[in-house]
Every structure is written in C-alpha cells, then in structure tokens.
Amino acid sequence: MLEIRNLHVALEEEAKPILKGVDLSVEAGKVHAIMGPNGSGKSTLSYVLAGRDGYEVTEGSVSLGGEDILELEPEERAAAGLFLAFQYPVEIPGVSNMVFLRTALNAQRKARGEPEVSAPEFLKLIREKAAELNISSEMLKRPVNTGFSGGEKKRNEILQMAVLEPRMCVLDETDSGLDVDAMKLVANGVNALRDAGRSFLVITHYQRLLDHITPDVVHIMVDGRIVETGGPDLALRVETEGYGDLVKSVA
Amino acid sequence: MAVPRKALAEAKRLEAETLLAAAPLPAGAHAGWARDARASARSRLLEMGAPHRRDEYWKYTSPESLIAKDPGEAAPRADDADPFDGIGRTTLVFVDGVFAPDMSDDPAEAGVEIQPLAEVLAADIHWARDLFGVLEAAGQDPVSRPLATLNTAVAEAGVAIHATGKAGRPVELRYIHRDPGSDVFLRTLVRLEPGAEMTLLESGAAGARFNTCMEVSVADGATFHHVRSQGREHERRAATALFARLGAESTLKSFTLTANGKLTRNEAVLEFTGDDAVAHVAGCAIGDGDFHHDDTVFVTHDAERCESRQVFKKVLRNGAVGVFQGKILVKPGAQKTDGYQISQSLLLDEKSQFNAKPELEIYADDVQCSHGSTSGSVDETSLFYLRSRGVPEAEARDILVLAFLDEAVQEIEDDALADAVRAYVADWMERRRG
C-alpha cells in the first residue's frame, strides 16, 4: 500500500536534514506503528507524506498503491486515499464541522470522478458515524475544532477518517493529550475502520495507544532512520527499557 | 503640510459654497420647519466647511472625489445578483435616485407606513420634524460630518418610514444605477414607536456617486434591523451616514456588505439615550484592486447598562485599501456600559493595505470596554488542514476567507438573511477564483 524508499528530507528554510533514509513498507490491511523519541523525525514523516510545505525531499520516493505521490498536491494525495490525523487538529472558526466534512468528501469524490453526495445522504452518513464516536449533533454544527477539548478534537479527526474512508491512514500522536477514556474511544474508532483494504501508520511516542490499537509491525525511528523493526513485543520492550539503548546504538 | 489653519478654514468654506452652488435648491413645497431645516443645514455646512484631506477625520480617505464637481463615471452592472435572494419583502425601487413606482411593490403592503420624502417635508405637522436634520445636526460633535449636512441641505428623494407595530416582512430600498454619470442624493427617515419592530434592507449602487443619509429613531423597546449591500459596480463611489438614537431597552443591528466600488465611506453615529439598549454595527468589505473602503463609527453611551458592538472585517487584495475609524465614548454616569469593537483585515497580498484607528474615551468608572484590531494573511496551517482533507487550494482559500468574514455576518439577526448574504459573498469569491 505505502512504500517509502530511502527517504531523505530537509527543512526548506534551514537546509537541515531531518529524515536520513527512511525505508518502510506498509502492506494492505496492516497496522504499522512508528515509535521514537522526541525529535526523531516521526511528525516530519507524517507531514511529508501529507504534502505540507516547508520540507524538501532531497532523495528517495514514496508511493501509494503503486503511484508516486511526492509530486502530488495535498488535496490530490487525499483524493488518492491518504489521510493524516493531525497531532494538533486545526481550529477553523466560522466553518461548521458539517459543511467542512461535506465539502471535503465531495471534493475528493469529484477529483476521483465519482458523483457528489447529496445533502440528505450525507446527513445520514455523518449521523451514523458520529454516533459511533459519541459525537453529538451539536458538535457537528459547531465550527471545526473551535473550542473543542483535546479529546473532542481527536475524536473529530477519527470522524473525518470514518467519513472520508481513506485507504492509508497516518495517525500522528493521536494519543497525545488524551485521558484513558478518550483514548479508548479513539482507539475503538480506529479499530472499527480496520479492514483488509485499509492500512494504518500509527505514530506515537508512548506504547500505551498500542495496547488499544494492536499493531502488526512496530518500527523504532531514531535520528531520521528506522533503526529496528519487530512485532508488538518491540513496543513493550521500549516501554520498559526506554529509547536509551536504541539511541546509543545509532550514535 | 504647512497649510495655515486660517487658510485651510477658508478653503473649506469656499469649497462648501461651491458644493451648495452646484446642487440644485430642493424644489417642491416645504413646510416652515422643513425650510428651516434646509436653511440650517446650508449655514452649518458653510460654517464647518467641506471635508478636506488635511482634516484628521479624513486622514486615511481622501474626500476629494466625493465633493468634486464631476461625479465621475461608473459603468452600471445589469446582471448584479440579488443579495437577499429568497427573502420575502416589500421592495421600493429607485433608478438613479428617482423613485420608480412601476418597478416597486405597493408600499401599502409593507406593514409600516411609507411616505415619499417630498410629501413629508411639505406637511406642516409631521413626526419627521423631530428627526429630519435633527440627528444629523446632533451628530456633528465632536467632529463635523459635512457630507451628511450637505445631504440635509439638498436631498430631494427618499422615504420616511414609520413603524408602529411589528412589521411582517422587511422593506427593501433597491437602488438601481443606469446613467453612468448619475450623482445621487437620497434621504431616509425611520421612526420606530415603542415596541415596534422592522427590518430595512438596502441594495445596489444607486449612482456613479451616491450620498445617502439615514436618520433612525428607535423608541423604548423597539427593534430595528438594517442589512445593506452596496452593489458590485467597480467604479461607483458612495458616502453613507447612519444616525441613530436609541431609547431604553431598544435594539439596533446594522450590517453592511461592500463588494467592489472605487470609494466607499460608511459612517455610523449612534447614541444611547435610554438604559439597557443594544446596538450592533457590523460590516464585511471585500475588495479587489481599485477599492478604497472606510468604516467610520462613533458610539456614544449616555445611559446605563447599554451594549454596543462594532465588528468590521475586510478582505483586501491587489492593492485594495481598508480603513476603520471607530470610537466608543462613555459619558459620565453611563455605568455598566459594555462596549466591544473589533476591526480585522485579511490581506491577500502585500500590495493591499489596512489602516485602523480604534478609540475609547471613557468617563464612567464601572464599564467594560475592549477593542482590537488585526491585520493578517490566510493562515497556512488552516490552509494545509483543509487541503489535506481533499479541498483544492483555491476553494480552501475561499472557505477561509468566508470563515474570516463570518463573525461580522453573524451579526445579522435573521438566519435566512445571513445565509443569503453568505451565498452572495461566496458567489463573489467564486467569480474571482476564475
């Protein structure tokens, strides 16, 4: 599904290398987790995948379902089925959540040459998905993420994911700022979306999210590279031993 | 800059003379009080002088083209969309400033009493006597507003509206512009009796140059809603003035949408005279290129527990210029005043410009007043967020512009009207997306 080959990325402004040769292959239907200490490049990877400005890919490639996506605009990547759940979802006062989601869904459908979803169809769809995530109709009417609690923002990200139905979901520190109950709700939302045609890349600093979203493969990223890859037990090892030894092994 | 004060005063007086000489003396019969009001306006105008770009009050907007002999030319737009699409209303049409009864709805169906200005000014006994030129004259302190005084002296067309109960539907004054060189003066008088309610809509460019003045008396417990759209003609110029006096527990909400226009100066002068009243003035201006838009607002709190809000948003690009001058004056004894003022601009490029002059002057000790002014560009993080969800860049930018404007649009009380205005703005944005 997602193929990252020898990816080198630098910050555009400072010409400072952040990713130094990332190789990663996420198969269809699988959940991969990337763990790593602060500053290892995890969030940069998520932004580069989604196409944010300010990063320069100096080497390597990224393909989604066999198509090179590095030359695509962020909206084209979204239409191709990539979704990034933001670590810090953005507040957009003045745009209702509902209008935002319908605009996004129809823009993607239009880009793929599919018919737009009518207002009643959309209402039915969003009500159903929102109920599963315990999102009230009041929250749907409110402006996007505006005045939402940390938990509400993250649930709203998962709601967008559920409505847009991407095939490749990248979750950037979705657990940050969440208490246990909120995390369970978010994890249940993610688990409900797991299926054979959909892949996940779960980026997290802590192992605890992985108690609720069980990964198939765990990668450890240190200093812009994947330094170790293993099963779910690798996450547990990091949890007990910390990143110390892994960081040293790179140094 | 060294124009001696005396020479400037003389220049302003001469210019005022020229203005009065150029405008035809109002024809038609005038009752004694109306004649006096006209004469008073003429002498007051000569005394205060014409507006001059050296005036502090005209620091950011040159009044020259508003008082020049030649009103300039503006190509009329026949295809202008209806900003109040879908809203049931009684419409009165003015073509180049002349009432067009055959294009208008029957004013008798409006639910309020509507009379032509000429008829009102000819009546010996009329409620307009306490309003015409009265609020305008009262609003001349501490800064003079000569364009409104000129209007009192010369405007012949317009309507007087008297609301005694709750009007069933809005009244719209629709200003159609046909003559590319028309120089239009209109006067509107509105009186709301205690407990009365009405919505007044205005739309259209009116003329190549438009000078309009509205005086509104909102009695105790009455509610006045005002929504206007100033027409999308690129070359038009307009100077508008709204003078309102609010009684106890009354409400006034005024919203103005300005899309296009070479020059627009919108003044609002509001005064609270009774306790527990609410006045909101808001505006959205969207300008592209040769566009200069000025909101000048003066709110006087002279009663207790009144709430005033000023919410002005401007989206500017390709060298468009926005100006905001807003003042809240809290007089001694106007305790528990709640005053809020925000003016913001979204500058879509580096060529555009926004000048803001927010002022608070407070002589009471138990009040809550705040003001803020910002200027910025489209937030890149928000833009990326929208695009990452699949919204194409141009559309995402428009969404953020509309979102920026929405705090002002929300000041429109009626949801259907607010939605009509949103749709109109969205349409404007889409046309410009190309």
XYZ file of C-alpha atoms in Angstrom:
685
model
C 0.000 0.000 0.000
C 2.532 2.563 1.171
C 6.115 2.245 0.005
C 8.733 4.606 1.383
C 12.159 4.171 -0.166
C 15.351 5.780 1.111
C 13.508 8.965 2.019
C 15.709 11.946 2.813
C 14.014 15.167 3.903
C 15.400 18.515 4.968
C 13.734 21.590 6.381
C 13.473 24.005 3.463
C 14.440 27.106 5.407
C 17.419 25.776 7.248
C 18.534 23.034 4.855
C 18.618 20.914 7.965
C 18.276 17.166 7.321
C 15.513 15.539 9.379
C 14.871 12.227 7.664
C 18.019 10.421 6.629
C 16.980 7.434 4.586
C 13.670 6.011 5.758
C 12.616 2.667 4.315
C 9.166 1.460 5.149
C 6.582 -0.717 3.510
C 3.045 -0.932 4.855
C 1.027 -3.749 3.305
C -2.703 -3.539 2.633
C -4.796 -4.280 5.710
C -1.874 -3.944 8.124
C -1.252 -1.667 11.043
C 2.292 -0.419 11.400
C 3.434 1.644 14.332
C 6.366 4.034 14.407
C 7.766 4.824 17.808
C 10.661 7.004 18.655
C 11.990 9.663 20.963
C 11.148 13.334 20.526
C 12.929 14.890 17.587
C 13.473 11.603 15.771
C 11.521 12.782 12.713
C 8.213 10.972 13.241
C 5.980 14.016 12.788
C 8.082 15.248 9.870
C 7.448 11.928 8.169
C 3.690 12.370 8.620
C 3.775 15.913 7.216
C 5.911 14.901 4.251
C 3.507 12.075 3.468
C 0.573 14.513 3.546
C 2.411 17.103 1.447
C 2.904 20.008 3.810
C 5.012 22.955 2.611
C 8.349 23.694 4.196
C 10.023 20.346 3.651
C 12.307 19.377 0.843
C 12.630 15.804 -0.268
C 16.285 15.519 -1.235
C 16.296 11.829 -2.071
C 14.059 8.788 -2.202
C 10.467 8.059 -3.090
C 7.018 7.499 -1.641
C 4.300 5.637 -3.433
C 0.716 4.885 -2.515
C -0.854 1.888 -4.199
C 1.967 1.980 -6.731
C 1.552 5.674 -7.592
C 4.326 8.139 -6.759
C 2.733 10.775 -4.505
C 5.602 13.148 -3.819
C 4.715 15.320 -6.789
C 1.039 15.490 -5.822
C -0.647 18.388 -4.033
C -2.029 17.657 -0.558
C -5.593 17.554 -1.905
C -4.568 15.110 -4.639
C -2.972 12.837 -2.068
C -6.189 12.984 -0.040
C -8.227 12.070 -3.107
C -5.798 9.209 -3.745
C -6.772 7.841 -0.340
C -4.205 9.220 2.098
C -5.378 10.645 5.394
C -3.360 12.306 8.139
C -4.888 12.560 11.603
C -3.164 15.633 12.999
C -1.337 15.743 16.294
C -2.789 19.241 16.728
C -6.059 19.432 14.802
C -6.576 22.946 13.499
C -9.376 25.194 14.732
C -11.268 26.908 11.920
C -13.754 29.384 13.367
C -16.581 30.262 11.022
C -16.753 26.926 9.187
C -19.166 24.370 10.576
C -17.853 20.868 11.033
C -20.661 19.524 8.919
C -20.083 21.884 5.980
C -16.357 21.243 6.163
C -16.751 17.480 6.004
C -19.257 17.553 3.201
C -17.055 19.920 1.195
C -14.061 17.652 1.742
C -15.941 14.468 0.874
C -17.435 15.911 -2.287
C -14.136 17.479 -3.356
C -12.492 14.067 -3.092
C -15.321 12.349 -4.918
C -15.208 14.961 -7.646
C -11.451 14.513 -8.002
C -11.972 10.767 -8.402
C -14.743 11.263 -10.958
C -17.422 9.987 -8.575
C -20.828 11.647 -8.120
C -21.211 14.070 -5.237
C -23.086 13.002 -2.135
C -26.428 14.764 -1.708
C -27.250 16.651 1.480
C -29.718 14.057 2.833
C -27.343 11.173 2.024
C -24.541 12.996 3.747
C -26.644 13.735 6.809
C -27.482 10.063 7.176
C -23.857 9.044 6.750
C -22.441 11.536 9.216
C -25.074 10.866 11.881
C -24.283 7.194 11.780
C -20.513 7.695 12.013
C -20.798 10.400 14.667
C -22.936 8.212 16.892
C -20.238 5.513 16.878
C -17.698 8.053 18.112
C -20.036 9.597 20.654
C -20.036 12.901 18.769
C -23.145 14.963 19.405
C -25.100 16.741 16.682
C -24.247 19.957 18.488
C -20.529 19.219 17.959
C -21.197 18.671 14.265
C -22.778 22.093 13.954
C -20.004 23.873 15.780
C -17.121 25.414 13.851
C -14.333 22.963 13.046
C -12.467 22.065 16.262
C -13.240 25.500 17.694
C -13.465 25.354 21.447
C -13.239 21.555 21.350
C -11.460 19.763 24.194
C -8.356 17.733 23.343
C -10.427 14.550 23.296
C -13.121 16.080 21.125
C -10.548 17.230 18.592
C -9.057 13.761 18.277
C -12.463 12.131 18.003
C -13.284 14.663 15.310
C -10.173 13.558 13.393
C -11.335 9.964 13.551
C -14.811 11.038 12.438
C -13.288 12.673 9.365
C -11.358 9.494 8.693
C -14.528 7.418 9.015
C -16.433 9.669 6.611
C -13.660 10.090 4.042
C -12.781 6.368 4.073
C -9.126 6.651 3.089
C -7.128 3.534 2.275
C -3.984 4.762 4.012
C -4.391 6.354 7.432
C -1.498 8.098 9.134
C -2.127 8.892 12.788
C 0.302 11.401 14.235
C 0.490 11.177 18.039
C -3.241 10.681 18.205
C -2.876 9.705 21.853
C -1.239 12.930 22.944
C -3.337 14.939 25.340
C -5.893 12.176 25.844
C -7.001 10.571 29.093
C -7.586 6.817 29.147
C -11.305 7.005 28.392
C -10.830 9.364 25.465
C -8.020 7.176 24.160
C -10.243 4.092 24.265
C -12.942 5.894 22.354
C -10.453 6.971 19.709
C -8.878 3.502 19.533
C -12.292 1.878 19.137
C -12.983 4.270 16.294
C -9.750 3.288 14.602
C -10.279 -0.423 15.194
C -13.740 -0.208 13.652
C -12.105 1.045 10.466
C -9.572 -1.748 10.234
C -10.193 -3.908 7.221
C -8.388 -5.816 4.545
C -8.210 -2.890 2.152
C -7.088 -0.250 4.606
C -3.674 0.307 6.140
C -2.565 2.338 9.124
C 0.627 4.019 10.146
C 0.363 4.873 13.827
C 2.960 7.327 15.052
C 3.340 7.506 18.785
C 5.803 8.346 21.470
C 4.293 6.017 24.046
C 3.372 2.413 23.875
C 0.004 2.877 25.626
C -2.019 3.620 22.458
C -0.750 0.317 21.081
C -2.472 -1.500 23.969
C -5.698 -0.444 22.290
C -4.704 -0.482 18.638
C -2.671 -3.642 18.254
C -0.096 -3.185 15.519
C 1.105 -5.877 13.155
C 4.558 -4.354 12.896
C 6.447 -1.907 15.115
C 9.279 0.311 13.869
C 11.603 2.349 16.006
C 12.741 5.614 14.496
C 15.808 7.364 15.817
C 17.535 10.351 14.239
C 15.630 10.173 10.970
C 16.022 6.446 10.340
C 14.168 3.263 11.160
C 16.652 1.514 13.455
C 14.684 -1.523 14.445
C 11.594 -3.352 13.260
C 9.701 -6.064 15.079
C 6.351 -7.318 16.346
C 4.129 -5.817 19.060
C 6.600 -7.049 21.683
C 9.123 -4.449 20.458
C 6.786 -1.722 21.700
C 6.631 -3.379 25.097
C 10.408 -3.551 25.225
C 10.642 0.195 24.564
C 8.072 0.779 27.249
C 10.172 -0.987 29.886
C 13.668 -0.134 28.683
C 13.114 3.304 27.145
C 14.761 4.572 23.958
C 18.185 4.916 25.609
C 19.895 1.832 24.195
C 18.373 2.311 20.751
C 19.579 5.880 20.613
C 23.080 4.806 21.674
C 23.202 2.092 19.053
C 22.781 4.822 16.406
C 25.313 7.178 17.907
C 1.792 70.068 5.375
C 2.167 73.671 6.411
C -1.242 74.949 5.433
C -2.079 77.677 7.913
C -5.183 76.893 9.911
C -6.936 80.026 8.747
C -6.206 79.363 5.093
C -7.490 75.810 5.455
C -10.728 77.021 7.073
C -11.190 79.482 4.241
C -10.543 76.832 1.613
C -13.068 74.526 3.282
C -15.677 77.312 3.383
C -15.163 78.153 -0.281
C -15.466 74.520 -1.185
C -18.701 74.301 0.830
C -20.058 77.267 -1.112
C -19.168 75.575 -4.363
C -20.903 72.386 -3.214
C -24.091 74.233 -2.334
C -23.984 76.274 -5.533
C -23.597 73.135 -7.616
C -26.522 71.325 -6.008
C -29.946 72.473 -7.150
C -32.097 74.064 -4.490
C -34.694 71.499 -3.473
C -37.844 72.149 -5.444
C -41.306 71.377 -4.197
C -43.291 72.743 -1.357
C -41.675 72.876 2.028
C -43.400 73.384 5.332
C -41.851 76.010 7.555
C -39.967 73.507 9.727
C -38.548 71.750 6.659
C -37.452 75.009 5.103
C -35.757 75.901 8.377
C -34.017 72.532 8.482
C -32.700 73.069 4.936
C -31.546 76.591 5.714
C -29.897 75.494 8.933
C -28.024 72.776 7.072
C -26.777 75.278 4.494
C -25.462 77.658 7.110
C -23.986 74.865 9.202
C -22.225 73.482 6.145
C -20.734 76.883 5.332
C -19.549 77.155 8.910
C -17.979 73.715 9.169
C -16.676 73.774 5.622
C -16.348 70.988 3.112
C -14.322 67.914 4.044
C -10.653 68.300 3.287
C -7.922 65.742 3.132
C -5.999 67.698 5.730
C -8.780 67.047 8.248
C -7.788 64.491 10.882
C -11.152 62.853 10.260
C -10.224 62.335 6.601
C -6.668 61.285 7.245
C -6.977 57.847 5.643
C -9.567 58.604 2.976
C -9.413 61.467 0.552
C -12.819 63.193 0.268
C -11.876 64.908 -2.987
C -13.769 62.683 -5.395
C -16.800 62.733 -3.074
C -17.109 66.509 -3.392
C -15.667 67.098 -6.879
C -17.942 68.806 -9.369
C -17.725 65.816 -11.654
C -19.216 62.714 -10.005
C -17.140 60.507 -12.286
C -18.404 57.691 -14.428
C -19.362 54.231 -13.328
C -20.494 51.518 -15.687
C -23.811 50.119 -14.433
C -23.984 46.364 -13.906
C -27.178 44.964 -15.234
C -26.517 41.415 -14.123
C -25.976 42.065 -10.457
C -27.237 39.194 -8.330
C -29.832 39.677 -5.608
C -28.054 39.772 -2.244
C -31.303 38.923 -0.454
C -32.288 36.046 -2.695
C -35.190 34.080 -1.299
C -36.231 36.693 1.257
C -39.852 37.848 1.075
C -40.020 41.635 1.244
C -41.668 44.811 0.041
C -39.342 46.457 -2.447
C -39.209 50.130 -3.380
C -37.062 50.821 -6.409
C -35.078 53.976 -7.109
C -33.471 54.395 -10.507
C -30.536 56.785 -10.406
C -32.081 58.228 -7.260
C -35.609 58.646 -8.620
C -38.442 56.600 -7.185
C -39.842 54.178 -9.759
C -43.374 53.261 -8.647
C -43.981 50.957 -11.620
C -40.994 48.810 -10.615
C -41.896 48.847 -6.932
C -44.205 46.838 -4.737
C -47.216 48.575 -3.244
C -45.869 50.370 -0.161
C -49.272 49.917 1.484
C -48.454 46.232 1.879
C -45.266 46.800 3.837
C -46.776 46.666 7.316
C -45.203 50.032 8.049
C -46.202 53.467 6.873
C -44.031 54.683 3.990
C -44.155 58.179 2.504
C -42.008 59.925 -0.089
C -39.655 62.486 1.404
C -41.134 65.365 -0.630
C -44.606 64.711 0.761
C -43.233 64.567 4.297
C -41.316 67.817 4.014
C -44.407 69.595 2.688
C -46.558 68.599 5.667
C -46.989 71.217 8.328
C -47.415 68.663 11.056
C -45.326 65.539 10.787
C -43.255 63.307 13.072
C -40.296 63.821 10.725
C -39.918 67.306 12.123
C -38.168 65.817 15.178
C -35.882 63.755 13.005
C -35.013 65.402 9.689
C -31.667 67.119 10.107
C -32.027 66.802 13.867
C -29.988 63.648 14.477
C -27.586 64.710 11.740
C -27.026 68.076 13.478
C -26.632 66.378 16.871
C -24.056 64.032 15.377
C -21.728 66.869 14.342
C -19.959 66.983 17.667
C -17.050 66.493 18.256
C -16.203 66.047 14.559
C -18.156 67.557 11.722
C -19.665 65.296 9.089
C -20.254 67.758 6.258
C -21.358 65.218 3.633
C -24.360 64.368 5.803
C -25.097 68.057 6.298
C -24.912 68.546 2.540
C -27.443 65.739 2.243
C -29.812 67.536 4.629
C -29.447 70.683 2.554
C -30.055 69.189 -0.878
C -31.511 65.651 -0.887
C -34.933 65.613 -2.515
C -35.652 61.929 -2.924
C -36.087 59.300 -0.313
C -38.631 57.885 2.054
C -39.902 58.299 5.561
C -40.833 55.074 7.299
C -42.993 54.917 10.380
C -43.273 51.625 12.251
C -45.918 51.429 14.922
C -46.077 47.654 15.376
C -44.223 44.552 14.325
C -43.746 44.654 10.572
C -44.459 41.296 8.968
C -41.659 41.423 6.454
C -38.674 43.526 5.518
C -38.800 46.677 3.445
C -36.119 46.887 0.776
C -34.857 50.065 -0.815
C -33.329 48.894 -4.078
C -31.050 51.357 -5.778
C -30.684 50.751 -9.484
C -27.993 52.552 -11.372
C -28.470 53.166 -15.110
C -26.948 56.509 -16.017
C -23.154 56.086 -15.982
C -22.693 59.646 -14.681
C -25.503 59.937 -12.126
C -24.906 61.888 -8.926
C -27.469 60.708 -6.420
C -28.649 62.079 -3.074
C -31.131 60.089 -1.022
C -32.532 60.647 2.432
C -34.158 58.050 4.643
C -36.045 58.778 7.839
C -37.145 55.949 10.103
C -39.160 56.219 13.249
C -39.995 53.197 15.360
C -42.615 53.700 18.046
C -42.240 51.966 21.425
C -42.173 48.196 20.974
C -42.217 48.388 17.173
C -40.024 46.128 15.041
C -38.872 46.314 11.477
C -36.134 45.228 9.097
C -34.873 47.609 6.453
C -32.834 46.283 3.558
C -30.869 48.354 1.087
C -29.201 47.137 -2.064
C -27.474 48.461 -5.113
C -25.084 51.136 -6.201
C -27.676 53.924 -6.725
C -25.461 56.010 -8.994
C -21.951 56.764 -10.132
C -21.736 58.778 -6.931
C -24.097 58.254 -4.050
C -24.614 60.388 -0.979
C -27.133 58.891 1.391
C -28.088 59.757 4.919
C -30.410 57.873 7.214
C -31.780 59.086 10.498
C -33.353 56.495 12.751
C -35.206 56.986 15.982
C -35.635 53.736 17.886
C -38.065 54.293 20.742
C -38.155 52.367 24.015
C -38.372 48.641 23.489
C -38.298 48.937 19.706
C -36.111 46.862 17.379
C -34.543 47.992 14.144
C -32.656 45.637 11.867
C -30.764 47.022 8.936
C -28.941 44.989 6.312
C -27.471 46.514 3.234
C -25.414 45.517 0.246
C -23.729 48.319 -1.598
C -23.658 46.968 -5.111
C -20.898 45.351 -7.113
C -20.095 48.122 -9.546
C -16.391 48.692 -9.736
C -16.250 52.432 -10.368
C -19.012 53.642 -8.072
C -18.395 55.974 -5.144
C -20.509 56.293 -2.045
C -20.669 58.273 1.150
C -23.256 56.973 3.562
C -24.230 58.153 7.003
C -26.427 56.446 9.561
C -27.521 58.472 12.574
C -29.467 56.615 15.220
C -30.829 57.425 18.617
C -31.783 54.543 20.872
C -34.334 54.587 23.674
C -34.443 52.311 26.693
C -34.361 48.555 26.063
C -34.284 49.115 22.336
C -32.190 47.234 19.785
C -30.469 48.300 16.616
C -28.455 45.971 14.433
C -26.933 47.242 11.243
C -24.866 45.197 8.808
C -23.262 46.357 5.602
C -21.744 44.288 2.842
C -19.464 46.044 0.417
C -18.091 44.184 -2.556
C -16.324 46.383 -5.092
C -16.561 50.140 -5.532
C -13.785 52.639 -6.082
C -14.547 54.528 -2.891
C -16.892 53.915 -0.004
C -17.152 55.871 3.197
C -19.702 54.453 5.612
C -20.326 56.414 8.770
C -22.455 55.324 11.676
C -23.201 57.643 14.556
C -25.148 56.001 17.349
C -26.299 57.360 20.639
C -27.800 55.564 23.600
C -30.248 57.817 25.372
C -32.152 55.197 27.378
C -30.876 52.425 29.642
C -30.452 48.728 28.743
C -30.334 49.182 24.991
C -28.277 47.230 22.458
C -26.633 48.473 19.272
C -24.502 46.402 16.940
C -22.900 47.716 13.774
C -21.041 45.314 11.574
C -19.636 45.155 8.108
C -17.857 42.985 5.595
C -15.865 44.564 2.835
C -14.310 42.550 0.045
C -12.172 44.479 -2.337
C -10.028 43.638 -5.293
C -7.785 46.231 -6.903
C -9.034 49.809 -7.176
C -11.051 49.685 -3.957
C -10.975 52.009 -1.004
C -13.337 51.269 1.843
C -13.724 53.256 5.025
C -15.869 52.485 8.066
C -16.117 55.350 10.489
C -18.172 54.663 13.589
C -18.961 56.760 16.626
C -20.924 55.281 19.508
C -21.961 57.445 22.444
C -23.058 55.794 25.667
C -25.156 58.260 27.625
C -27.260 55.736 29.563
C -26.681 52.793 31.860
C -26.183 49.116 31.029
C -26.142 49.536 27.270
C -24.245 47.173 24.990
C -22.510 48.261 21.820
C -20.616 46.072 19.386
C -18.652 47.044 16.314
C -17.487 44.149 14.172
C -15.764 45.025 10.910
C -13.961 42.649 8.599
C -12.213 43.428 5.378
C -10.681 41.157 2.777
C -8.316 43.052 0.535
C -6.232 42.173 -2.474
C -4.424 43.643 -5.465
C -3.802 46.958 -3.783
C -7.223 47.398 -2.157
C -7.302 49.703 0.849
C -9.351 49.374 4.019
C -9.884 51.953 6.737
C -11.532 51.674 10.115
C -12.053 54.561 12.497
C -14.131 53.516 15.446
C -14.824 55.272 18.664
C -16.692 54.434 21.822
C -17.468 57.410 24.043
C -18.760 56.594 27.517
C -20.200 59.672 29.166
C -20.142 60.285 32.907
C -22.839 58.195 34.555
C -23.084 55.634 31.739
C -22.285 52.872 34.209
C -22.220 49.177 33.343
C -21.575 50.020 29.728
C -20.476 47.024 27.690
C -18.555 48.205 24.656
C -16.783 45.984 22.167
C -15.008 46.877 18.998
C -13.068 44.704 16.594
C -11.706 45.531 13.186
C -9.745 42.991 11.225
C -8.353 42.711 7.785
C -7.225 39.788 5.754
C -4.596 40.983 3.318
C -4.354 38.548 0.451
C -1.182 40.114 -0.892
C 1.474 42.608 0.074
C 0.069 45.402 -2.094
C -3.078 45.755 -0.015
C -3.355 47.990 2.985
C -5.407 48.382 6.143
C -5.458 51.435 8.422
C -7.222 51.203 11.756
C -7.823 53.847 14.353
C -9.711 52.406 17.302
C -10.524 54.804 20.134
C -12.055 54.569 23.575
C -12.967 57.602 25.633
C -14.412 56.700 28.995
C -15.738 58.950 31.739
C -17.517 56.360 33.882
C -15.725 54.035 36.292
C -17.791 50.851 36.127
C -17.670 49.869 32.487
C -16.380 47.065 30.321
C -14.898 48.188 27.043
C -12.498 46.449 24.731
C -11.163 46.935 21.286
C -8.895 45.037 18.985
C -7.553 45.364 15.513
C -5.573 42.878 13.475
C -4.192 42.509 10.009
C -3.009 39.234 8.627
C -2.855 36.820 5.769
C -4.534 33.469 5.240
C -3.340 31.049 7.891
C -1.091 28.489 6.203
C -1.742 25.791 8.803
C -5.507 26.067 8.321
C -4.999 26.017 4.575
C -2.943 22.839 4.778
C -5.512 21.258 7.069
C -8.297 21.859 4.560
C -6.198 20.683 1.633
C -5.129 17.560 3.498
C -8.838 16.672 3.640
C -9.091 16.931 -0.122
C -10.288 20.502 -0.595
C -8.463 22.098 -3.575
C -6.311 25.090 -2.698
C -8.403 27.853 -4.330
C -11.567 26.545 -2.727
C -9.801 26.160 0.621
C -8.661 29.776 0.482
C -12.212 30.914 -0.211
C -13.502 28.867 2.696
C -11.010 30.559 4.999
C -11.947 33.994 3.673
C -15.633 33.295 4.254
C -14.812 31.986 7.714
C -12.903 35.177 8.450
C -15.893 37.287 7.437
C -18.391 35.224 9.321
C -18.053 36.915 12.707
C -19.494 40.023 11.077
C -22.147 38.146 9.092
C -23.306 36.519 12.321
C -24.345 39.963 13.475
C -27.319 39.668 11.124
C -30.100 38.558 13.413
C -32.211 36.716 10.875
C -30.621 33.396 9.845
C -32.194 33.334 6.391
C -30.909 36.819 5.650
C -27.475 35.921 6.973
C -27.426 32.835 4.737
C -28.471 34.904 1.720
C -25.572 37.266 2.378
C -23.189 34.320 2.824
C -24.303 32.893 -0.517
C -23.853 36.261 -2.207
C -20.319 36.601 -0.846
C -19.467 33.013 -1.782
C -20.644 33.774 -5.299
C -18.440 36.882 -5.403
C -15.472 34.813 -4.280
C -16.150 32.123 -6.835
C -16.357 34.630 -9.691
C -12.972 35.944 -8.737
C -11.429 32.498 -8.488
C -11.520 32.295 -12.267
